[in-house]
């Protein structure tokens, strides 16, 4: 093919499923409706709500302080029986990781699969933002740390474990990698997933983006070798 001829060849890679958990949107359809309606899903918080979440009284007096937040609905809800995780383990786990597990299943279902029916090697490539759950909720609770120990508690909260933990819990057999490249983490995760498909390391991949405790997006990427 000459340089002047358009390249019409494809490598057989396509996005076949998607899931999100965002403020005001539990599904892709919800998110699309928000975009159409121009809804930004911001909620004004009362003084009592802010104080209960640890905001300092002096900060509330600052005229520059904006008492608005974006909150994911039912972030505390988690089906422990489905994932075969005890309630004690779930309480230890960073809520971001719990939501990522749920989103992974939702994305596979959107692609007309369940984790046990894929029949192919599925990779997990995940970009995770900073986690404050352990420092704010687990470390101050000495009774929890005495029962399970710091190493185990860290396992459920360390962002570098998230991809491998999802792969383990869903019984996936492809590569599972943590991707860390700042604001381009989600793009890097998608790139690495496609590269893994091209080289035959897996036949399907989950590319997850989880940034700053509010955005969770999962893409199911399919490679031609999974046909």
Coordinates of N, CA and C in Angstrom, one line a residue:
X1 N 0.8 -1.2 0.0 CA 0.0 0.0 0.0 C 0.9 1.2 0.0
X2 N 0.6 2.2 -0.9 CA 1.4 3.4 -1.0 C 1.0 4.4 0.1
X3 N 1.8 5.4 0.3 CA 1.6 6.3 1.4 C 0.3 7.2 1.1
X4 N 0.0 7.3 -0.2 CA -1.2 8.1 -0.6 C -2.5 7.4 -0.3
X5 N -2.5 6.0 -0.2 CA -3.7 5.3 -0.1 C -4.1 5.2 1.4
X6 N -5.4 5.4 1.6 CA -5.9 5.4 3.0 C -5.7 4.0 3.6
X7 N -5.4 3.9 4.9 CA -5.3 2.7 5.6 C -6.7 2.3 6.1
X8 N -7.3 1.3 5.5 CA -8.7 0.9 5.9 C -8.6 -0.4 6.8
X9 N -7.4 -0.9 7.1 CA -7.3 -2.1 7.9 C -7.6 -1.8 9.3
X10 N -8.2 -2.8 10.0 CA -8.4 -2.7 11.5 C -7.7 -3.9 12.2
X11 N -7.5 -3.7 13.4 CA -6.9 -4.8 14.2 C -7.8 -5.6 15.0
X12 N -9.1 -5.4 14.7 CA -10.1 -6.3 15.4 C -10.3 -6.0 16.8
X13 N -10.1 -4.7 17.3 CA -10.3 -4.3 18.6 C -11.4 -3.4 18.7
X14 N -12.3 -3.6 19.7 CA -13.5 -2.7 19.8 C -13.9 -2.7 21.3
X15 N -14.5 -1.6 21.7 CA -15.2 -1.5 23.0 C -16.6 -2.1 22.9
X16 N -16.8 -3.1 23.7 CA -18.1 -3.8 23.6 C -18.9 -3.7 24.9
X17 N -18.4 -3.0 25.9 CA -19.2 -2.8 27.2 C -18.6 -1.7 27.9
X18 N -19.5 -1.1 28.8 CA -19.1 0.1 29.5 C -19.9 0.2 30.8
X19 N -19.3 0.7 31.9 CA -20.0 1.0 33.1 C -19.4 2.2 33.8
X20 N -20.3 2.9 34.5 CA -19.8 4.1 35.3 C -20.5 4.1 36.6
X21 N -19.9 4.7 37.6 CA -20.5 5.2 38.8 C -20.0 6.6 39.1
X22 N -20.9 7.5 38.9 CA -20.6 8.9 39.0 C -21.6 9.6 39.8
X23 N -21.3 10.8 40.4 CA -22.3 11.5 41.1 C -23.5 11.8 40.2
X24 N -24.7 11.3 40.6 CA -25.9 11.6 39.9 C -26.1 10.6 38.8
X25 N -25.2 9.6 38.6 CA -25.3 8.7 37.5 C -24.8 7.3 37.9
X26 N -25.7 6.3 37.9 CA -25.2 4.9 38.2 C -25.0 4.1 37.0
X27 N -25.5 4.6 35.8 CA -25.3 3.9 34.6 C -24.9 4.8 33.5
X28 N -24.5 4.2 32.3 CA -24.1 5.1 31.2 C -25.3 5.9 30.7
X29 N -26.5 5.3 30.7 CA -27.7 6.0 30.3 C -28.0 7.2 31.2
X30 N -27.8 7.0 32.5 CA -28.0 8.1 33.4 C -27.1 9.2 33.1
X31 N -25.8 8.8 32.9 CA -24.8 9.9 32.6 C -25.1 10.6 31.3
X32 N -25.6 9.9 30.3 CA -26.0 10.6 29.0 C -27.1 11.6 29.3
X33 N -28.1 11.2 30.0 CA -29.2 12.1 30.3 C -28.7 13.3 31.1
X34 N -27.8 13.1 32.0 CA -27.2 14.3 32.7 C -26.6 15.2 31.7
X35 N -25.8 14.7 30.8 CA -25.1 15.5 29.8 C -26.2 16.3 28.9
X36 N -27.2 15.6 28.5 CA -28.2 16.2 27.7 C -29.0 17.3 28.4
X37 N -29.2 17.1 29.7 CA -30.0 18.1 30.5 C -29.1 19.1 31.1
X38 N -27.7 19.0 31.0 CA -26.8 19.9 31.6 C -26.7 19.9 33.1
X39 N -27.0 18.7 33.6 CA -27.0 18.5 35.1 C -25.6 18.2 35.5
X40 N -25.1 19.0 36.5 CA -23.7 18.8 37.0 C -23.7 18.0 38.3
X41 N -24.9 17.6 38.8 CA -25.0 16.7 40.0 C -24.2 17.3 41.2
X42 N -24.3 18.6 41.4 CA -23.7 19.2 42.6 C -24.8 19.3 43.7
X43 N -24.3 19.1 45.0 CA -25.2 19.2 46.1 C -24.7 20.2 47.1
X44 N -25.5 21.1 47.5 CA -25.1 22.0 48.6 C -25.3 21.4 49.9
X45 N -24.2 21.4 50.7 CA -24.2 20.8 52.0 C -24.5 21.7 53.2
X46 N -25.2 21.3 54.1 CA -25.5 22.1 55.3 C -24.3 22.2 56.2
X47 N -24.4 23.1 57.2 CA -23.3 23.3 58.1 C -23.1 22.0 58.9
X48 N -24.3 21.4 59.4 CA -24.2 20.2 60.2 C -23.6 19.0 59.4
X49 N -24.0 18.9 58.1 CA -23.4 17.8 57.3 C -21.9 18.0 57.1
X50 N -21.5 19.2 56.9 CA -20.0 19.5 56.7 C -19.2 19.2 58.0
X51 N -19.8 19.6 59.2 CA -19.1 19.4 60.4 C -19.0 17.9 60.7
X52 N -20.1 17.2 60.4 CA -20.1 15.7 60.6 C -19.0 15.0 59.8
X53 N -18.6 15.6 58.7 CA -17.6 15.0 57.8 C -16.2 15.5 58.1
X54 N -16.1 16.3 59.2 CA -14.8 16.7 59.6 C -14.3 18.0 59.1
X55 N -15.2 18.8 58.5 CA -14.8 20.2 58.1 C -14.6 21.0 59.4
X56 N -13.6 21.8 59.4 CA -13.3 22.6 60.6 C -14.2 23.8 60.6
X57 N -14.8 24.2 61.8 CA -15.7 25.4 61.9 C -15.0 26.6 61.3
X58 N -13.7 26.8 61.5 CA -13.1 28.0 61.0 C -13.1 28.1 59.5
X59 N -13.1 26.9 58.9 CA -13.1 26.8 57.4 C -14.5 27.3 56.9
X60 N -15.5 27.0 57.6 CA -16.9 27.3 57.2 C -17.1 28.8 57.3
X61 N -16.3 29.5 58.1 CA -16.4 31.0 58.2 C -15.7 31.7 57.1
X62 N -14.9 31.0 56.4 CA -14.1 31.6 55.3 C -15.0 31.8 54.1
X63 N -15.1 33.1 53.6 CA -16.0 33.4 52.5 C -15.6 32.7 51.2
X64 N -14.4 32.2 51.1 CA -13.9 31.5 49.9 C -14.3 30.0 49.9
X65 N -14.8 29.5 51.1 CA -15.2 28.1 51.2 C -16.5 27.9 50.5
X66 N -16.6 26.9 49.6 CA -17.8 26.6 48.8 C -18.4 25.3 49.4
X67 N -19.6 25.4 50.0 CA -20.2 24.2 50.6 C -20.9 23.3 49.6
X68 N -20.2 22.9 48.6 CA -20.8 22.1 47.5 C -20.0 20.8 47.3
X69 N -20.7 19.7 47.1 CA -19.9 18.5 46.8 C -20.6 17.6 45.8
X70 N -19.9 16.7 45.3 CA -20.5 15.7 44.3 C -20.4 14.3 45.0
X71 N -21.5 13.7 45.2 CA -21.6 12.5 46.0 C -22.2 11.3 45.2
X72 N -21.5 10.2 45.3 CA -22.1 9.0 44.6 C -23.1 8.3 45.5
X73 N -24.3 8.1 44.9 CA -25.4 7.5 45.7 C -25.0 6.1 46.1
X74 N -25.4 5.7 47.3 CA -25.3 4.4 47.9 C -23.8 3.8 47.7
X75 N -22.9 4.7 47.9 CA -21.5 4.2 47.9 C -21.2 3.2 49.0
X76 N -22.0 3.3 50.1 CA -21.7 2.4 51.2 C -22.3 1.0 51.0
X77 N -23.2 0.9 49.9 CA -23.8 -0.4 49.7 C -22.9 -1.3 48.9
X78 N -22.9 -2.6 49.3 CA -22.0 -3.6 48.7 C -22.5 -5.0 48.9
X79 N -22.6 -5.8 47.8 CA -23.2 -7.1 47.9 C -22.1 -8.1 48.3
X80 N -21.9 -8.3 49.6 CA -20.8 -9.1 50.1 C -21.0 -10.6 49.7
X81 N -22.2 -11.1 49.7 CA -22.4 -12.5 49.3 C -22.0 -12.7 47.9
X82 N -22.4 -11.8 47.0 CA -22.1 -12.0 45.5 C -20.6 -12.2 45.4
X83 N -19.8 -11.3 46.0 CA -18.3 -11.3 45.8 C -17.6 -12.3 46.8
X84 N -18.4 -12.9 47.6 CA -17.8 -13.9 48.6 C -16.8 -13.2 49.5
X85 N -17.2 -12.0 50.0 CA -16.4 -11.2 50.9 C -17.1 -11.0 52.2
X86 N -16.5 -11.3 53.3 CA -17.2 -11.1 54.6 C -17.4 -9.6 54.8
X87 N -18.4 -9.3 55.7 CA -18.7 -7.9 56.0 C -17.6 -7.3 56.7
X88 N -16.8 -8.0 57.5 CA -15.6 -7.4 58.1 C -14.6 -7.0 57.1
X89 N -14.4 -7.8 56.1 CA -13.4 -7.5 55.0 C -13.9 -6.3 54.2
X90 N -15.2 -6.2 54.0 CA -15.8 -5.1 53.2 C -15.6 -3.8 53.9
X91 N -15.7 -3.8 55.3 CA -15.5 -2.6 56.0 C -14.1 -2.1 56.0
X92 N -13.2 -3.1 55.8 CA -11.8 -2.7 55.7 C -11.4 -2.1 54.4
X93 N -12.2 -2.5 53.3 CA -11.8 -2.2 52.0 C -12.2 -0.7 51.6
X94 N -11.3 -0.1 50.9 CA -11.5 1.3 50.4 C -12.8 1.2 49.6
X95 N -13.8 2.1 49.8 CA -15.0 2.1 49.0 C -14.8 2.2 47.5
X96 N -13.7 2.9 47.2 CA -13.3 3.0 45.7 C -13.1 1.6 45.1
X97 N -12.5 0.7 45.9 CA -12.2 -0.6 45.4 C -13.5 -1.4 45.3
X98 N -14.4 -1.2 46.3 CA -15.7 -1.9 46.2 C -16.5 -1.5 45.0
X99 N -16.5 -0.2 44.7 CA -17.2 0.3 43.6 C -16.6 -0.2 42.3
X100 N -15.2 -0.3 42.2 CA -14.5 -0.8 41.1 C -14.9 -2.2 40.8
X101 N -15.1 -3.0 41.8 CA -15.5 -4.4 41.7 C -16.9 -4.5 41.1
X102 N -17.8 -3.7 41.6 CA -19.2 -3.6 41.1 C -19.2 -3.2 39.6
X103 N -18.4 -2.1 39.3 CA -18.4 -1.6 38.0 C -17.8 -2.6 37.0
X104 N -16.9 -3.4 37.4 CA -16.3 -4.4 36.5 C -17.3 -5.4 36.1
X105 N -18.1 -5.9 37.1 CA -19.2 -6.8 36.8 C -20.2 -6.2 35.9
X106 N -20.6 -4.9 36.2 CA -21.6 -4.2 35.4 C -21.1 -4.0 33.9
X107 N -19.8 -3.8 33.8 CA -19.3 -3.6 32.4 C -19.3 -4.9 31.6
X108 N -19.0 -6.0 32.3 CA -19.0 -7.3 31.6 C -20.5 -7.7 31.3
X109 N -21.4 -7.4 32.2 CA -22.8 -7.6 31.9 C -23.3 -6.8 30.7
X110 N -22.8 -5.5 30.6 CA -23.1 -4.7 29.5 C -22.6 -5.2 28.2
X111 N -21.5 -6.0 28.3 CA -21.0 -6.7 27.1 C -21.6 -8.1 26.9
X112 N -22.6 -8.4 27.7 CA -23.3 -9.7 27.6 C -22.5 -10.8 28.1
X113 N -21.7 -10.6 29.1 CA -20.9 -11.6 29.7 C -21.1 -11.6 31.3
X114 N -20.8 -12.7 31.9 CA -20.6 -12.7 33.3 C -19.2 -13.2 33.6
X115 N -18.6 -12.9 34.7 CA -17.2 -13.3 34.9 C -16.9 -14.7 34.7
X116 N -17.9 -15.6 35.1 CA -17.6 -17.0 34.9 C -18.0 -17.6 33.6
X117 N -18.5 -16.7 32.6 CA -18.9 -17.2 31.3 C -18.1 -16.6 30.2
X118 N -17.0 -15.9 30.5 CA -16.2 -15.2 29.5 C -15.5 -16.3 28.6
X119 N -14.9 -17.3 29.2 CA -14.2 -18.3 28.4 C -13.0 -17.8 27.6
X120 N -12.3 -16.8 28.2 CA -11.1 -16.3 27.6 C -10.3 -15.6 28.7
X121 N -9.0 -15.4 28.4 CA -8.2 -14.6 29.3 C -8.6 -13.2 29.3
X122 N -8.9 -12.6 30.5 CA -9.3 -11.3 30.6 C -8.3 -10.5 31.4
X123 N -7.8 -9.4 30.9 CA -6.8 -8.6 31.6 C -7.5 -7.5 32.3
X124 N -6.8 -7.0 33.3 CA -7.3 -5.8 34.1 C -6.2 -4.8 34.2
X125 N -6.5 -3.6 33.7 CA -5.6 -2.5 33.6 C -6.2 -1.3 34.3
X126 N -5.7 -0.9 35.5 CA -6.5 0.0 36.3 C -5.6 1.2 36.8
X127 N -6.2 2.4 36.6 CA -5.6 3.6 37.1 C -6.4 4.1 38.3
X128 N -5.7 4.2 39.4 CA -6.4 4.5 40.7 C -5.8 5.8 41.3
X129 N -6.7 6.7 41.8 CA -6.3 7.9 42.4 C -5.8 7.7 43.8
X130 N -5.5 8.8 44.5 CA -5.0 8.7 45.9 C -6.1 8.2 46.8
X131 N -5.8 7.4 47.8 CA -6.7 6.8 48.7 C -6.5 7.5 50.1
X132 N -7.6 8.0 50.6 CA -7.6 8.6 52.0 C -8.4 7.8 53.0
X133 N -9.0 6.7 52.5 CA -9.9 6.0 53.4 C -9.1 5.3 54.6
X134 N -8.0 4.8 54.3 CA -7.2 4.1 55.3 C -6.8 5.0 56.4
X135 N -6.2 6.2 56.0 CA -5.7 7.1 57.0 C -6.9 7.7 57.8
X136 N -8.0 8.0 57.2 CA -9.1 8.7 57.9 C -10.0 7.7 58.7
X137 N -10.1 6.5 58.3 CA -11.1 5.6 58.8 C -10.6 4.3 59.5
X138 N -9.5 3.8 58.9 CA -9.0 2.5 59.4 C -7.9 2.7 60.5
X139 N -6.9 3.5 60.1 CA -5.7 3.7 61.0 C -6.2 4.2 62.4
X140 N -7.1 5.1 62.5 CA -7.5 5.6 63.9 C -8.3 4.5 64.7
X141 N -8.7 3.5 64.1 CA -9.5 2.4 64.7 C -8.6 1.3 65.2
X142 N -8.1 1.4 66.4 CA -7.1 0.4 66.9 C -7.7 -1.0 67.0
X143 N -9.0 -1.1 67.3 CA -9.6 -2.4 67.5 C -9.6 -3.2 66.2
X144 N -9.8 -2.5 65.1 CA -9.7 -3.2 63.8 C -8.3 -3.6 63.5
X145 N -7.4 -2.8 63.7 CA -6.0 -3.1 63.4 C -5.5 -4.2 64.2
X146 N -5.9 -4.3 65.5 CA -5.5 -5.3 66.4 C -6.1 -6.7 65.9
X147 N -7.3 -6.7 65.4 CA -7.9 -7.9 64.9 C -7.3 -8.4 63.6
X148 N -7.0 -7.6 62.7 CA -6.6 -8.0 61.4 C -5.1 -7.7 61.1
X149 N -4.5 -6.8 61.8 CA -3.2 -6.4 61.5 C -3.0 -5.4 60.4
X150 N -2.0 -4.6 60.5 CA -1.8 -3.5 59.5 C -1.6 -4.1 58.1
X151 N -0.7 -5.1 57.9 CA -0.5 -5.6 56.5 C -1.8 -6.0 55.8
X152 N -2.7 -6.7 56.5 CA -3.9 -7.1 55.8 C -4.8 -5.8 55.5
X153 N -4.9 -4.9 56.5 CA -5.6 -3.7 56.3 C -5.1 -2.9 55.1
X154 N -3.8 -2.9 54.9 CA -3.2 -2.1 53.8 C -3.5 -2.8 52.5
X155 N -3.6 -4.2 52.5 CA -3.9 -4.9 51.3 C -5.3 -4.5 50.7
X156 N -6.2 -4.2 51.6 CA -7.6 -3.7 51.1 C -7.6 -2.3 50.7
X157 N -6.5 -1.5 50.9 CA -6.6 -0.1 50.7 C -5.5 0.4 49.8
X158 N -4.5 -0.4 49.6 CA -3.4 0.1 48.7 C -3.8 0.1 47.2
X159 N -3.7 1.2 46.6 CA -4.2 1.3 45.2 C -3.5 0.4 44.2
X160 N -2.2 0.0 44.6 CA -1.5 -0.9 43.6 C -2.0 -2.3 43.7
X161 N -2.8 -2.6 44.7 CA -3.4 -4.0 44.8 C -4.7 -4.1 44.1
X162 N -5.3 -3.0 43.7 CA -6.7 -3.0 43.2 C -6.9 -3.9 42.0
X163 N -6.0 -3.7 41.0 CA -6.2 -4.5 39.7 C -6.1 -6.0 40.0
X164 N -5.1 -6.4 40.7 CA -4.9 -7.8 41.0 C -6.0 -8.4 41.9
X165 N -6.6 -7.5 42.8 CA -7.7 -8.0 43.7 C -8.9 -8.2 42.8
X166 N -9.2 -7.3 41.9 CA -10.4 -7.5 41.1 C -10.2 -8.7 40.2
X167 N -9.1 -8.9 39.7 CA -8.8 -10.2 38.9 C -9.0 -11.4 39.7
X168 N -8.5 -11.4 40.9 CA -8.7 -12.5 41.8 C -10.1 -12.8 42.2
X169 N -10.9 -11.7 42.6 CA -12.2 -11.9 43.0 C -13.2 -12.3 41.9
X170 N -12.9 -11.9 40.7 CA -13.8 -12.3 39.5 C -13.3 -13.5 38.8
X171 N -12.2 -14.1 39.3 CA -11.7 -15.3 38.7 C -11.1 -15.1 37.3
X172 N -10.5 -13.9 37.0 CA -10.0 -13.6 35.7 C -8.6 -14.1 35.6
X173 N -8.2 -14.5 34.3 CA -6.9 -15.2 34.2 C -5.9 -14.4 33.4
X174 N -6.2 -13.2 32.9 CA -5.3 -12.4 32.2 C -4.4 -11.6 33.0
X175 N -3.5 -10.7 32.5 CA -2.6 -9.9 33.3 C -3.4 -8.8 34.0
X176 N -2.9 -8.5 35.2 CA -3.6 -7.5 36.0 C -2.5 -6.5 36.5
X177 N -2.7 -5.2 36.0 CA -1.6 -4.2 36.2 C -2.2 -2.9 36.7
X178 N -1.5 -2.3 37.7 CA -1.8 -1.0 38.2 C -1.1 0.0 37.2
X179 N -1.8 1.0 36.7 CA -1.3 2.0 35.8 C -1.2 3.3 36.5
X180 N 0.0 3.9 36.5 CA 0.1 5.2 37.3 C 0.8 6.2 36.4
X181 N 0.1 7.1 35.8 CA 0.7 8.2 35.0 C -0.1 9.5 35.1
X182 N -0.5 9.8 36.4 CA -1.1 11.1 36.7 C -2.5 11.2 36.0
X183 N -2.7 12.4 35.4 CA -4.0 12.6 34.7 C -4.2 11.8 33.5
X184 N -3.2 11.2 32.9 CA -3.3 10.4 31.7 C -3.5 8.9 32.0
X185 N -3.7 8.6 33.3 CA -3.8 7.2 33.7 C -4.9 6.4 33.0
X186 N -6.0 7.0 32.8 CA -7.1 6.2 32.1 C -6.7 6.0 30.6
X187 N -6.1 7.0 30.0 CA -5.7 6.7 28.6 C -4.6 5.7 28.5
X188 N -3.7 5.7 29.5 CA -2.6 4.8 29.5 C -3.1 3.4 29.8
X189 N -4.1 3.2 30.6 CA -4.7 1.9 30.9 C -5.4 1.4 29.6
X190 N -6.1 2.2 28.9 CA -6.7 1.7 27.6 C -5.6 1.3 26.6
X191 N -4.5 2.1 26.5 CA -3.4 1.8 25.6 C -2.8 0.5 26.0
X192 N -2.5 0.3 27.3 CA -1.9 -1.0 27.7 C -2.8 -2.2 27.5
X193 N -4.1 -2.0 27.7 CA -5.1 -3.0 27.4 C -5.1 -3.4 25.9
X194 N -5.1 -2.4 25.0 CA -5.0 -2.7 23.6 C -3.7 -3.4 23.2
X195 N -2.6 -3.0 23.8 CA -1.4 -3.7 23.5 C -1.4 -5.1 23.9
X196 N -2.0 -5.4 25.1 CA -2.0 -6.7 25.6 C -2.9 -7.6 24.7
X197 N -4.0 -7.0 24.1 CA -4.8 -7.8 23.2 C -4.0 -8.1 21.9
X198 N -3.3 -7.1 21.4 CA -2.5 -7.3 20.2 C -1.5 -8.4 20.3
X199 N -0.8 -8.4 21.5 CA 0.2 -9.4 21.6 C -0.3 -10.8 22.1
X200 N -1.6 -10.9 22.3 CA -2.1 -12.2 22.7 C -2.0 -12.5 24.2
X201 N -1.7 -11.6 25.0 CA -1.6 -11.8 26.4 C -3.0 -12.1 27.0
X202 N -4.0 -11.5 26.4 CA -5.4 -11.7 26.8 C -6.3 -11.5 25.6
X203 N -7.5 -12.0 25.7 CA -8.4 -11.9 24.6 C -9.5 -10.8 24.9
X204 N -9.6 -10.4 26.1 CA -10.5 -9.4 26.5 C -9.9 -8.6 27.7
X205 N -10.2 -7.3 27.8 CA -9.6 -6.5 28.9 C -10.6 -5.6 29.5
X206 N -10.4 -5.4 30.8 CA -11.1 -4.3 31.5 C -10.1 -3.2 31.7
X207 N -10.5 -2.0 31.3 CA -9.7 -0.8 31.5 C -10.5 0.1 32.4
X208 N -9.9 0.3 33.6 CA -10.6 1.1 34.7 C -9.9 2.4 35.0
X209 N -10.7 3.4 35.2 CA -10.2 4.7 35.6 C -10.9 5.1 36.9
X210 N -10.1 5.4 37.9 CA -10.7 5.8 39.2 C -9.9 6.9 39.8
X211 N -10.4 8.2 39.7 CA -9.6 9.3 40.0 C -10.2 10.2 41.1
X212 N -9.4 10.6 42.0 CA -9.8 11.5 43.1 C -11.1 11.2 43.7
X213 N -11.4 9.9 43.9 CA -12.5 9.4 44.8 C -13.9 9.7 44.2
X214 N -14.0 10.1 42.9 CA -15.3 10.3 42.4 C -15.6 9.7 41.0
X215 N -14.7 9.4 40.3 CA -14.9 9.0 38.9 C -14.6 7.5 38.7
X216 N -15.5 6.7 38.3 CA -15.2 5.3 38.1 C -15.8 4.9 36.8
X217 N -15.0 4.6 35.8 CA -15.4 4.2 34.5 C -14.7 2.9 34.1
X218 N -15.4 2.0 33.6 CA -14.8 0.7 33.1 C -15.2 0.4 31.7
X219 N -14.2 0.1 30.9 CA -14.4 -0.2 29.5 C -14.1 -1.7 29.3
X220 N -14.9 -2.5 28.6 CA -14.6 -3.8 28.2 C -14.1 -3.8 26.8
X221 N -12.9 -4.1 26.6 CA -12.3 -4.1 25.2 C -12.0 -5.5 24.7
X222 N -12.5 -5.7 23.5 CA -12.5 -7.1 22.9 C -11.5 -7.1 21.8
X223 N -10.8 -8.2 21.8 CA -9.8 -8.4 20.7 C -10.3 -9.6 19.8
X224 N -9.8 -9.5 18.5 CA -10.3 -10.5 17.5 C -10.0 -11.9 17.9
X225 N -9.0 -12.2 18.7 CA -8.7 -13.5 19.1 C -9.7 -14.2 20.0
X226 N -10.6 -13.3 20.6 CA -11.6 -13.9 21.5 C -12.8 -14.4 20.7
X227 N -12.8 -14.3 19.4 CA -14.0 -14.7 18.6 C -14.0 -16.2 18.6

